[in-house]
mmCIF file of C-alpha atoms in Angstrom:
data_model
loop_
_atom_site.group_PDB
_atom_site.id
_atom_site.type_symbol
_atom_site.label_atom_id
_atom_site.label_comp_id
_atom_site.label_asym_id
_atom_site.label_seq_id
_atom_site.Cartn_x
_atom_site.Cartn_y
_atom_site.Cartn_z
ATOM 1 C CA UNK A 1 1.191 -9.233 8.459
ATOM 2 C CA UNK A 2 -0.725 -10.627 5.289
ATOM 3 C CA UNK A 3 -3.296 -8.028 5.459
ATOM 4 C CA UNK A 4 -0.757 -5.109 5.412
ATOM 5 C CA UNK A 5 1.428 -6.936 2.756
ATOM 6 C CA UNK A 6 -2.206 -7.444 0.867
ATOM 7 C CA UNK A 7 -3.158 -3.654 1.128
ATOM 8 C CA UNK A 8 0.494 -2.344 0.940
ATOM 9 C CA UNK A 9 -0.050 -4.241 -2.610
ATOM 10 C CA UNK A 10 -3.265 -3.109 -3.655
ATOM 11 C CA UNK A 11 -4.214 -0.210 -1.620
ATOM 12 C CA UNK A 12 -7.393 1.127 -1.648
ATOM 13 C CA UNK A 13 -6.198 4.644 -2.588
ATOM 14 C CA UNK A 14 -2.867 5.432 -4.840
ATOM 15 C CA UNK A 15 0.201 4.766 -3.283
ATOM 16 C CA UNK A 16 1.787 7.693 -4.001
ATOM 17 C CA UNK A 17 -0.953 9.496 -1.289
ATOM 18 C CA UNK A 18 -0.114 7.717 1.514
ATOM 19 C CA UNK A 19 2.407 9.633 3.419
ATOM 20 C CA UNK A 20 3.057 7.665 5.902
ATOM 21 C CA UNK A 21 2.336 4.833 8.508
ATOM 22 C CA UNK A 22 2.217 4.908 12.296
ATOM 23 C CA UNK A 23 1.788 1.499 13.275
ATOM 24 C CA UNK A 24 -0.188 0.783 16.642
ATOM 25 C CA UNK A 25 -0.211 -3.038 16.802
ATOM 26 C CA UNK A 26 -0.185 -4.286 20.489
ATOM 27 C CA UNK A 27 0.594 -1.406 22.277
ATOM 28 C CA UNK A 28 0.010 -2.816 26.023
ATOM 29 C CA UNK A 29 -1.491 -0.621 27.924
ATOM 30 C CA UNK A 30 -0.722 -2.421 31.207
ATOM 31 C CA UNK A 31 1.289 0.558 32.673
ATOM 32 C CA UNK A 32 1.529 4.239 33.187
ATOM 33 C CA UNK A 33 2.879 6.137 30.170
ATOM 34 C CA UNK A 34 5.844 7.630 30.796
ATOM 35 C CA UNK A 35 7.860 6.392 28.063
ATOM 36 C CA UNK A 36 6.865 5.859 24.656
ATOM 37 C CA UNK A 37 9.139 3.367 22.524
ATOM 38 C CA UNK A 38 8.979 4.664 18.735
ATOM 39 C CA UNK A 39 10.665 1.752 16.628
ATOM 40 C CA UNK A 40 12.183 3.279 13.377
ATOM 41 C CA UNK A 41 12.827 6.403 15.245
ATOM 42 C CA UNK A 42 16.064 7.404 13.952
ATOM 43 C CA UNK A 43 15.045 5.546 10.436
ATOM 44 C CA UNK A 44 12.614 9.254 9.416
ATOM 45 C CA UNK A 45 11.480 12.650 9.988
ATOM 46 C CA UNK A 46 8.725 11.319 11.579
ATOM 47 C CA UNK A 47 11.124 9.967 14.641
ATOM 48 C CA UNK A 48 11.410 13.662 15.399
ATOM 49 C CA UNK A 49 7.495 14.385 15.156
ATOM 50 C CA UNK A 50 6.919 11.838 17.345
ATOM 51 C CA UNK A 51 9.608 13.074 19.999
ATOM 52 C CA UNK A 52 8.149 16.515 19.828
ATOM 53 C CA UNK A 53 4.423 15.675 19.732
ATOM 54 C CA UNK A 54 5.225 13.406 23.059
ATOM 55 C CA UNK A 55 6.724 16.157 25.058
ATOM 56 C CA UNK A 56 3.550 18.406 24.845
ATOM 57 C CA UNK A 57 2.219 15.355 26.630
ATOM 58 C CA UNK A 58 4.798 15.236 29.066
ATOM 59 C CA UNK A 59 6.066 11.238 27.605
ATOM 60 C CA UNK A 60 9.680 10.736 26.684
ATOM 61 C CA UNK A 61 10.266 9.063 23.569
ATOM 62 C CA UNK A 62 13.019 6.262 23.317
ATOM 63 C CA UNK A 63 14.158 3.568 20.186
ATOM 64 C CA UNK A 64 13.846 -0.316 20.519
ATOM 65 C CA UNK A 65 15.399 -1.208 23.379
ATOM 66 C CA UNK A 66 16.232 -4.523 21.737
ATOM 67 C CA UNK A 67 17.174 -3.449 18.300
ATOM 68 C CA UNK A 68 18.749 -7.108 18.127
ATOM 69 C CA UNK A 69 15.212 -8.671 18.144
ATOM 70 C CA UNK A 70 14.452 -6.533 14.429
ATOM 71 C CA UNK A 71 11.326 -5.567 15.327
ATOM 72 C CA UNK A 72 10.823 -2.748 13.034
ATOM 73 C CA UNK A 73 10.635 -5.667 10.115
ATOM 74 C CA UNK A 74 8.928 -8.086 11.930
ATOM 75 C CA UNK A 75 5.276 -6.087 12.217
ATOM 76 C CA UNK A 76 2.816 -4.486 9.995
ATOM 77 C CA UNK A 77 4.862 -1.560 8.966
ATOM 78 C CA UNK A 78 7.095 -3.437 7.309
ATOM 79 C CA UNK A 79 4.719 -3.615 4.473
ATOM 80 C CA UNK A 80 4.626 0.022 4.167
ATOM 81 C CA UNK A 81 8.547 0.206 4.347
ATOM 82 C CA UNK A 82 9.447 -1.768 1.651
ATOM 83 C CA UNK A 83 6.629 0.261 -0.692
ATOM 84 C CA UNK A 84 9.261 3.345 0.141
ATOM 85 C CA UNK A 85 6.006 4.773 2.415
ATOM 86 C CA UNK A 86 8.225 6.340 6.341
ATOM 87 C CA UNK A 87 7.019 4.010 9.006
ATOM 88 C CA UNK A 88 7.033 4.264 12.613
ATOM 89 C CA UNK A 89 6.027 1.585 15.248
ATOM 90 C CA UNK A 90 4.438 3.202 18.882
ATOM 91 C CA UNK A 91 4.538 1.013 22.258
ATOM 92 C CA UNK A 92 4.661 1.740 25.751
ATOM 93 C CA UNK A 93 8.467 1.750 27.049
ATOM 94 C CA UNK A 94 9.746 1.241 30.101
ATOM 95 C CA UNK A 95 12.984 2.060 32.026
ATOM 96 C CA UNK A 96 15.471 -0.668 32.606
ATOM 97 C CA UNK A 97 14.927 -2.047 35.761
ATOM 98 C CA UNK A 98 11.765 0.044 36.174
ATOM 99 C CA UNK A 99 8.634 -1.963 37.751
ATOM 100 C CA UNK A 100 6.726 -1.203 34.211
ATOM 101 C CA UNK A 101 9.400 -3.364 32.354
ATOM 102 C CA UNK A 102 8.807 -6.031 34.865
ATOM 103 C CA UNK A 103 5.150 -5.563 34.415
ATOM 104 C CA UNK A 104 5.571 -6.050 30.721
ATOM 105 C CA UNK A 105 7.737 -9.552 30.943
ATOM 106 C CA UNK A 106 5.174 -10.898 33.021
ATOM 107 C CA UNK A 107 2.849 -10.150 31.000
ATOM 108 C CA UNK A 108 4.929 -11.605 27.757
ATOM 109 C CA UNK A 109 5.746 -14.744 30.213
ATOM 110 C CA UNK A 110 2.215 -15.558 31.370
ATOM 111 C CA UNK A 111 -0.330 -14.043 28.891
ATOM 112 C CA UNK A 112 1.137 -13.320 25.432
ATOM 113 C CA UNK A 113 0.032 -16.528 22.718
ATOM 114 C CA UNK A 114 -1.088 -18.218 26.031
ATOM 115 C CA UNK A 115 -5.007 -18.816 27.003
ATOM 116 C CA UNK A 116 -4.748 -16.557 29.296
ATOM 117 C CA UNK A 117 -4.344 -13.874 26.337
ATOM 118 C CA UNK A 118 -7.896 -12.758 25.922
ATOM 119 C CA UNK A 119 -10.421 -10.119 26.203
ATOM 120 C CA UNK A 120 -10.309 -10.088 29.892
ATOM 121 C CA UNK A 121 -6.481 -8.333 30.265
ATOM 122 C CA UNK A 122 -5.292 -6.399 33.308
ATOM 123 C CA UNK A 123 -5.551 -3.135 30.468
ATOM 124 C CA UNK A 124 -4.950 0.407 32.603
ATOM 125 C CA UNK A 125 -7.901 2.607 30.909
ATOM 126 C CA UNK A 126 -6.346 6.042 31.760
ATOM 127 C CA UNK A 127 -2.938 5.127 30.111
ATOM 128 C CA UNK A 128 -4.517 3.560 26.902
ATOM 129 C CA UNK A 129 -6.650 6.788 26.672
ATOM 130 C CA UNK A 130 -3.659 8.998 27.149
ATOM 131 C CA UNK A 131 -1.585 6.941 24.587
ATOM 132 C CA UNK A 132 -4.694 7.706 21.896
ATOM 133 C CA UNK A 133 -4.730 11.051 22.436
ATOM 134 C CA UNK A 134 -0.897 11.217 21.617
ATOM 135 C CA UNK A 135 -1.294 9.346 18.805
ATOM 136 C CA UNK A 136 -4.060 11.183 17.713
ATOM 137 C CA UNK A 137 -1.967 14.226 17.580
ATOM 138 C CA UNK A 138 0.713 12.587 15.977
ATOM 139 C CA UNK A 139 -1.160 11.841 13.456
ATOM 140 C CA UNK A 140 -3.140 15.255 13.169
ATOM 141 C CA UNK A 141 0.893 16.501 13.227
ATOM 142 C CA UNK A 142 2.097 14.817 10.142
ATOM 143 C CA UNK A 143 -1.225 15.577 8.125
ATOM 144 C CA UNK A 144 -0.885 19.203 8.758
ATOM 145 C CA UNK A 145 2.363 19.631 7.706
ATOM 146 C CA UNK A 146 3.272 20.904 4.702
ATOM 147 C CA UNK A 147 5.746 18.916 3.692
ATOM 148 C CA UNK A 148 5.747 14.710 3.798
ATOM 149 C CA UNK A 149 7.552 12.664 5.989
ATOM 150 C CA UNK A 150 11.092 11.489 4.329
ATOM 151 C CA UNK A 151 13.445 8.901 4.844
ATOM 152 C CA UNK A 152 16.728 9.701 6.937
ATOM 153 C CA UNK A 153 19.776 10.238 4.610
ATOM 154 C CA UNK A 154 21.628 7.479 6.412
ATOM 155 C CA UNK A 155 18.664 5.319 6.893
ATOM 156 C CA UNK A 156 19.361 1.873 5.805
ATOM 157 C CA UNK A 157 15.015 1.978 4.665
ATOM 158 C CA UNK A 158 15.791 4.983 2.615
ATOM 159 C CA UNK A 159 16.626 2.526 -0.101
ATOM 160 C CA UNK A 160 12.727 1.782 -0.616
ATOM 161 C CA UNK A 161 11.632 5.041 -1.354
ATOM 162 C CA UNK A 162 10.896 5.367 -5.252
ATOM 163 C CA UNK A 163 9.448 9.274 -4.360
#
């Protein structure tokens, strides 16, 4: 998180240009992508571009299926949040009690911050492809629009934005 904090901080370009930030930090492609888990979803407009962008792509969007865990402030985005800028976070989801979530705890059991979490993981090609294309057109979404992405009136990160 220090080089988002750094950048959030000093960004390269004015602040006031960035629109937004769609955070793709370890996304796991070690699964089909049915479900797409969008943390901040409810939080800004973008929560809805992301649902709708999805659906042409035939992936159901959820929220953080462990909102007790904070995720949404404990990753990159975070940074962006707290300069006011809408944030999203993008991960494969998985049904409870779906063979995909029990892919994903194995993985979090036996390879996450272990040796065993290198270059050489059990990554399914078609589904990481798939999950750049969608958020390729997210992104392409939000830039076309012709109005910026905006806090939630009763989101509790609204209280950042100075815009």
């Amino acid at each position: 998180m220090l080089g988002s904090k750094y950048f959030a901080a000093a960004p390269t370009v004015g602040l006031a240009s960035i629109i937004a930030d769609l955070n793709l930090d370890m996304y796991q492609p070690l699964h089909s992508l049915k479900v797409l888990t969008v943390y901040g979803l409810a939080e800004s407009t973008l929560g809805a571009d992301a649902t709708r962008v999805a659906r042409k792509f035939g992936v159901r969007t959820q929220p953080d299926p462990q909102p007790e865990r904070n995720s949404f402030v404990r990753s990159d985005q975070y940074s962006f949040i707290r300069a006011g800028i809408p944030s999203l976070a993008l991960k494969f989801g998985f049904d409870k009690g779906s063979a995909e979530e029990r892919i994903q705890a194995e993985w979090l059991k036996h390879r996450y911050h272990a040796p065993s979490d290198d270059a050489a993981q059990p990554v399914n090609l078609p589904a990481a492809a798939a999950f750049n294309r969608l958020a390729a057109a997210l992104v392409a979404d939000v830039a076309n629009q012709a109005q910026r992405p905006r806090w939630n009136a009763d989101s509790f990160f609204r209280r950042f934005a100075s815009r």
